[in-house]
Amino acid sequence: MKILQKIFRHIIYTVRTEWKAVAVIIIASSIQAFAVRYFTLHYRFPDLGVSGIAVLTNYMFGISPNWVILTGNILLALWAWRDLNARFLALTLTAIFTFSTMLSVFELFPLPLPEDKFMATVITGLLKGTAAGLMFNVGGSGGGTDIIAAALRKRYGIEVGRFSIFINFFILGLSIGVVGLEAVVYGAVGLYVNGITVDNVTRSFDKRKQALIITNIPDEVSRFINEHGRGVTRLEGEGGYTHQHRPVLLTLLEPRQVVLLKRFLKENDERAFVSICDASEVLGRGFKSWRSL
């Protein structure tokens, strides 16, 4: 009972202090529930993790997946709560409760769905991948094997990617005997689309442009970048041929800000040298918060 009270306090504290992250979690979980209710269950596609077990029990015994997902994830959270970051646990439990609730809500509103199963599986993968990517970006998860992975990583310092793969392949193997090979193949296509979408969603939120600038007007360029809400680090450089000392400016920008910077340099210092490359992830003030990890 004390454990449940402590977990509940964590959830209340997170809702009060990080309502934006909680809002993203609620929206993402609702998208995920929409995908499971209207596509996975409707077309009898397989799924992964706790959700995969839930849909299998639904196909075989008619048990509501809501209860299996809710019960399974709560048991996992109780098993791992000492090893989990309080913020991660609170956001993940918020996702679990939202998912289970919205799964029941969507059951009340039937929708016309496409007859093409391939289209359905692609839509499923896109929706689930988008939802998972949004949750990962704010430091939460949808539960299931993510809870196991986080706990084992904390306890034993190991990555459990292969472990998750084996579990999911086992669930897919069981699914063949329940839904048939064709549905499993369609489900595998959806899972592939899901994985690609997750990667692209997480990268698109974190992606920035790193610029190295050598210019004759470093103060003016620094001021221009500051005026657009970005910081600049000034490094001391030396020409390899001339041995002339000159500052090198390092900054991280959004793509639209890169366009503005190039336009400014074109108008004010056409002799400037600029190197721009992609920064796949940026952590720190003004970008992704360390608390989201």
Short mmCIF file of C-alpha atoms in Angstrom, two decimals:
data_model
loop_
_atom_site.label_atom_id
_atom_site.label_comp_id
_atom_site.label_asym_id
_atom_site.label_seq_id
_atom_site.Cartn_x
_atom_site.Cartn_y
_atom_site.Cartn_z
CA MET A 1 0.00 0.00 0.00
CA LYS A 2 2.84 2.40 0.84
CA ILE A 3 4.40 1.69 -2.56
CA LEU A 4 1.17 2.62 -4.34
CA GLN A 5 0.90 5.82 -2.29
CA LYS A 6 4.46 6.80 -3.15
CA ILE A 7 3.92 6.11 -6.86
CA PHE A 8 0.69 8.10 -6.78
CA ARG A 9 2.51 11.06 -5.18
CA HIS A 10 5.12 10.90 -7.96
CA ILE A 11 2.36 11.06 -10.56
CA ILE A 12 0.65 14.06 -8.89
CA TYR A 13 3.97 15.92 -8.56
CA THR A 14 4.87 15.30 -12.22
CA VAL A 15 1.43 16.46 -13.41
CA ARG A 16 1.83 19.71 -11.45
CA THR A 17 5.42 20.51 -12.42
CA GLU A 18 5.62 19.15 -15.97
CA TRP A 19 2.16 19.50 -17.41
CA LYS A 20 3.51 19.95 -20.96
CA ALA A 21 5.22 16.56 -20.90
CA VAL A 22 2.09 15.02 -19.36
CA ALA A 23 -0.06 16.57 -22.11
CA VAL A 24 2.20 15.04 -24.77
CA ILE A 25 2.00 11.66 -23.03
CA ILE A 26 -1.81 11.80 -22.93
CA ILE A 27 -2.06 12.74 -26.61
CA ALA A 28 0.47 10.07 -27.66
CA SER A 29 -1.23 7.36 -25.58
CA SER A 30 -4.57 8.27 -27.12
CA ILE A 31 -3.08 7.93 -30.61
CA GLN A 32 -1.68 4.54 -29.66
CA ALA A 33 -5.03 3.39 -28.27
CA PHE A 34 -6.73 4.58 -31.46
CA ALA A 35 -4.33 2.48 -33.55
CA VAL A 36 -4.83 -0.64 -31.43
CA ARG A 37 -8.62 -0.37 -31.22
CA TYR A 38 -9.40 0.53 -34.82
CA PHE A 39 -6.63 -1.31 -36.65
CA THR A 40 -4.74 -3.95 -34.65
CA LEU A 41 -7.84 -5.53 -33.11
CA HIS A 42 -10.13 -4.96 -36.09
CA TYR A 43 -7.81 -6.71 -38.56
CA ARG A 44 -6.54 -9.25 -36.00
CA PHE A 45 -2.96 -8.07 -36.40
CA PRO A 46 -0.36 -9.21 -33.85
CA ASP A 47 1.38 -6.74 -31.54
CA LEU A 48 4.49 -6.65 -29.35
CA GLY A 49 5.22 -6.70 -25.62
CA VAL A 50 2.38 -6.55 -23.10
CA SER A 51 0.07 -5.23 -25.80
CA GLY A 52 0.96 -8.26 -27.93
CA ILE A 53 -0.01 -10.62 -25.11
CA ALA A 54 -3.20 -8.61 -24.54
CA VAL A 55 -4.39 -8.86 -28.14
CA LEU A 56 -3.56 -12.59 -28.23
CA THR A 57 -5.65 -13.26 -25.12
CA ASN A 58 -8.43 -11.23 -26.72
CA TYR A 59 -8.30 -13.30 -29.91
CA MET A 60 -8.12 -16.62 -28.04
CA PHE A 61 -10.36 -16.11 -25.02
CA GLY A 62 -12.26 -12.88 -25.66
CA ILE A 63 -10.62 -11.17 -22.67
CA SER A 64 -10.64 -7.37 -22.88
CA PRO A 65 -7.12 -6.15 -23.74
CA ASN A 66 -7.69 -3.14 -21.45
CA TRP A 67 -7.41 -5.22 -18.32
CA VAL A 68 -4.47 -7.31 -19.50
CA ILE A 69 -2.49 -4.20 -20.51
CA LEU A 70 -3.38 -2.31 -17.33
CA THR A 71 -2.73 -5.23 -14.97
CA GLY A 72 0.45 -6.37 -16.71
CA ASN A 73 2.00 -2.92 -16.76
CA ILE A 74 1.09 -2.12 -13.16
CA LEU A 75 2.70 -5.39 -12.02
CA LEU A 76 5.83 -4.54 -14.01
CA ALA A 77 5.90 -1.03 -12.52
CA LEU A 78 5.59 -2.41 -8.97
CA TRP A 79 8.40 -4.89 -9.70
CA ALA A 80 10.72 -2.21 -11.06
CA TRP A 81 9.71 0.97 -9.24
CA ARG A 82 12.84 1.13 -7.03
CA ASP A 83 15.08 1.09 -10.11
CA LEU A 84 13.15 3.60 -12.20
CA ASN A 85 13.57 7.34 -12.35
CA ALA A 86 10.56 8.89 -10.60
CA ARG A 87 9.78 11.11 -13.57
CA PHE A 88 10.01 8.22 -16.04
CA LEU A 89 7.78 6.07 -13.83
CA ALA A 90 5.16 8.82 -13.42
CA LEU A 91 5.00 9.57 -17.14
CA THR A 92 4.90 5.88 -18.06
CA LEU A 93 2.06 5.15 -15.62
CA THR A 94 0.19 8.17 -16.98
CA ALA A 95 0.60 6.67 -20.45
CA ILE A 96 -0.63 3.26 -19.28
CA PHE A 97 -3.77 4.61 -17.59
CA THR A 98 -4.55 6.90 -20.54
CA PHE A 99 -4.07 4.07 -23.03
CA SER A 100 -6.38 1.70 -21.14
CA THR A 101 -9.03 4.38 -20.67
CA MET A 102 -9.02 5.52 -24.30
CA LEU A 103 -9.13 1.92 -25.51
CA SER A 104 -12.50 1.59 -23.74
CA VAL A 105 -13.69 4.98 -25.01
CA PHE A 106 -12.89 4.23 -28.66
CA GLU A 107 -14.81 0.97 -28.39
CA LEU A 108 -18.00 3.04 -28.15
CA PHE A 109 -17.44 4.80 -31.48
CA PRO A 110 -17.21 2.49 -34.53
CA LEU A 111 -15.54 3.93 -37.63
CA PRO A 112 -15.56 2.97 -41.32
CA LEU A 113 -12.16 1.40 -42.02
CA PRO A 114 -10.31 0.61 -45.28
CA GLU A 115 -10.66 -2.90 -46.69
CA ASP A 116 -7.05 -2.97 -47.89
CA LYS A 117 -5.06 -4.72 -45.15
CA PHE A 118 -1.74 -3.42 -46.44
CA MET A 119 -2.97 0.16 -46.14
CA ALA A 120 -4.28 -0.65 -42.68
CA THR A 121 -0.96 -2.06 -41.48
CA VAL A 122 0.96 0.97 -42.80
CA ILE A 123 -1.46 3.32 -41.03
CA THR A 124 -1.06 1.26 -37.85
CA GLY A 125 2.73 1.50 -38.00
CA LEU A 126 2.64 5.25 -38.64
CA LEU A 127 0.26 5.93 -35.76
CA LYS A 128 2.07 3.74 -33.24
CA GLY A 129 5.49 4.99 -34.32
CA THR A 130 4.43 8.62 -34.02
CA ALA A 131 2.96 7.98 -30.57
CA ALA A 132 6.07 6.15 -29.33
CA GLY A 133 8.37 8.85 -30.72
CA LEU A 134 6.41 11.59 -28.96
CA MET A 135 6.60 9.71 -25.65
CA PHE A 136 10.34 9.05 -25.98
CA ASN A 137 10.98 12.73 -26.71
CA VAL A 138 9.53 13.84 -23.37
CA GLY A 139 11.24 11.05 -21.42
CA GLY A 140 8.33 8.64 -21.00
CA SER A 141 7.26 5.36 -22.56
CA GLY A 142 4.21 3.22 -23.18
CA GLY A 143 5.28 0.65 -20.58
CA GLY A 144 5.76 -3.07 -21.21
CA THR A 145 9.27 -4.09 -22.24
CA ASP A 146 10.44 -0.47 -21.80
CA ILE A 147 9.93 -0.87 -18.04
CA ILE A 148 11.87 -4.15 -18.05
CA ALA A 149 14.67 -2.60 -20.09
CA ALA A 150 14.99 0.44 -17.81
CA ALA A 151 15.02 -1.71 -14.64
CA LEU A 152 17.56 -4.26 -15.88
CA ARG A 153 19.80 -1.50 -17.20
CA LYS A 154 19.78 0.15 -13.75
CA ARG A 155 20.26 -3.09 -11.80
CA TYR A 156 22.86 -4.84 -13.91
CA GLY A 157 24.14 -2.16 -16.29
CA ILE A 158 23.17 -4.14 -19.38
CA GLU A 159 21.29 -3.23 -22.50
CA VAL A 160 18.42 -5.62 -23.15
CA GLY A 161 17.71 -4.93 -26.79
CA ARG A 162 18.29 -8.55 -27.76
CA PHE A 163 16.19 -9.71 -24.83
CA SER A 164 13.27 -7.59 -26.09
CA ILE A 165 13.75 -8.91 -29.62
CA PHE A 166 13.58 -12.52 -28.43
CA ILE A 167 10.43 -11.83 -26.40
CA ASN A 168 8.74 -10.13 -29.33
CA PHE A 169 9.71 -12.87 -31.78
CA PHE A 170 8.28 -15.40 -29.32
CA ILE A 171 4.99 -13.45 -29.21
CA LEU A 172 4.92 -13.25 -33.01
CA GLY A 173 5.58 -17.01 -33.16
CA LEU A 174 2.60 -17.66 -30.89
CA SER A 175 0.52 -15.33 -33.03
CA ILE A 176 0.97 -17.53 -36.10
CA GLY A 177 -1.05 -20.29 -34.46
CA VAL A 178 -3.80 -17.83 -33.47
CA VAL A 179 -4.20 -15.37 -36.37
CA GLY A 180 -2.38 -17.20 -39.16
CA LEU A 181 0.76 -16.50 -41.15
CA GLU A 182 -0.81 -13.85 -43.39
CA ALA A 183 -1.84 -11.64 -40.46
CA VAL A 184 1.59 -12.06 -38.86
CA VAL A 185 3.28 -10.94 -42.09
CA TYR A 186 1.02 -7.89 -42.25
CA GLY A 187 1.77 -7.25 -38.58
CA ALA A 188 5.51 -7.50 -39.21
CA VAL A 189 5.22 -4.89 -41.97
CA GLY A 190 3.40 -2.60 -39.55
CA LEU A 191 6.10 -3.13 -36.91
CA TYR A 192 8.79 -2.24 -39.47
CA VAL A 193 6.94 0.98 -40.37
CA ASN A 194 6.54 1.60 -36.64
CA GLY A 195 10.30 1.35 -36.05
CA ILE A 196 11.16 3.69 -38.93
CA THR A 197 8.57 6.21 -37.78
CA VAL A 198 9.86 6.18 -34.19
CA ASP A 199 13.40 6.91 -35.41
CA ASN A 200 12.27 9.74 -37.66
CA VAL A 201 10.02 11.34 -35.06
CA THR A 202 12.73 11.30 -32.38
CA ARG A 203 15.34 12.67 -34.80
CA SER A 204 13.07 15.41 -36.13
CA PHE A 205 12.49 16.83 -32.64
CA ASP A 206 16.18 16.82 -31.70
CA LYS A 207 17.73 17.68 -35.05
CA ARG A 208 19.58 20.99 -35.22
CA LYS A 209 22.27 22.54 -37.40
CA GLN A 210 25.75 23.09 -36.03
CA ALA A 211 27.58 26.03 -37.59
CA LEU A 212 31.29 26.92 -37.44
CA ILE A 213 31.86 30.47 -38.62
CA ILE A 214 35.11 32.28 -39.42
CA THR A 215 34.37 35.91 -40.16
CA ASN A 216 35.93 39.34 -40.13
CA ILE A 217 32.99 40.69 -38.11
CA PRO A 218 32.66 38.17 -35.23
CA ASP A 219 31.03 40.66 -32.85
CA GLU A 220 28.31 41.58 -35.34
CA VAL A 221 27.63 37.93 -36.20
CA SER A 222 27.48 36.98 -32.52
CA ARG A 223 25.04 39.78 -31.86
CA PHE A 224 22.87 38.70 -34.82
CA ILE A 225 22.71 35.10 -33.55
CA ASN A 226 21.91 36.26 -29.99
CA GLU A 227 19.08 38.42 -31.31
CA HIS A 228 17.53 35.27 -32.78
CA GLY A 229 17.51 33.50 -29.44
CA ARG A 230 20.64 31.36 -29.80
CA GLY A 231 23.94 31.37 -27.97
CA VAL A 232 27.42 31.48 -29.46
CA THR A 233 30.69 30.02 -28.23
CA ARG A 234 33.79 31.92 -29.29
CA LEU A 235 36.87 29.77 -29.89
CA GLU A 236 40.38 31.01 -30.57
CA GLY A 237 41.60 29.84 -33.98
CA GLU A 238 44.79 30.18 -35.98
CA GLY A 239 45.23 29.99 -39.73
CA GLY A 240 47.32 26.96 -40.69
CA TYR A 241 49.05 28.85 -43.50
CA THR A 242 49.05 32.48 -42.40
CA HIS A 243 49.28 31.74 -38.63
CA GLN A 244 46.90 34.65 -38.21
CA HIS A 245 44.84 34.53 -35.02
CA ARG A 246 41.13 34.89 -35.55
CA PRO A 247 38.03 33.83 -33.61
CA VAL A 248 35.88 30.89 -34.63
CA LEU A 249 32.19 31.03 -33.72
CA LEU A 250 30.33 27.85 -32.80
CA THR A 251 26.53 27.84 -32.60
CA LEU A 252 23.55 25.50 -32.87
CA LEU A 253 20.58 26.67 -34.89
CA GLU A 254 17.22 25.59 -36.21
CA PRO A 255 17.13 25.09 -40.00
CA ARG A 256 15.21 28.34 -40.62
CA GLN A 257 17.80 30.25 -38.55
CA VAL A 258 20.58 28.88 -40.77
CA VAL A 259 18.90 30.53 -43.76
CA LEU A 260 18.79 33.86 -41.92
CA LEU A 261 22.45 33.53 -40.89
CA LYS A 262 23.61 32.85 -44.46
CA ARG A 263 21.61 35.82 -45.72
CA PHE A 264 23.18 38.06 -43.05
CA LEU A 265 26.71 36.93 -43.94
CA LYS A 266 26.07 37.40 -47.64
CA GLU A 267 25.06 41.00 -47.02
CA ASN A 268 27.76 41.84 -44.48
CA ASP A 269 30.80 39.59 -45.03
CA GLU A 270 31.01 37.66 -48.28
CA ARG A 271 34.54 36.56 -47.36
CA ALA A 272 33.22 34.61 -44.34
CA PHE A 273 33.84 30.87 -44.13
CA VAL A 274 30.96 28.76 -42.79
CA SER A 275 30.70 25.03 -42.17
CA ILE A 276 27.22 23.66 -41.42
CA CYS A 277 26.42 20.09 -40.41
CA ASP A 278 23.57 18.19 -38.78
CA ALA A 279 23.53 17.74 -35.01
CA SER A 280 21.32 14.71 -34.42
CA GLU A 281 20.71 15.57 -30.75
CA VAL A 282 21.33 18.64 -28.62
CA LEU A 283 21.06 18.65 -24.84
CA GLY A 284 21.20 21.76 -22.71
CA ARG A 285 19.60 25.12 -22.12
CA GLY A 286 17.41 26.23 -25.01
CA PHE A 287 17.22 22.71 -26.43
CA LYS A 288 16.34 19.29 -25.04
CA SER A 289 16.27 19.17 -21.24
CA TRP A 290 18.49 16.77 -19.30
CA ARG A 291 15.45 15.95 -17.17
CA SER A 292 13.83 14.28 -20.20
CA LEU A 293 16.42 11.50 -20.16
#
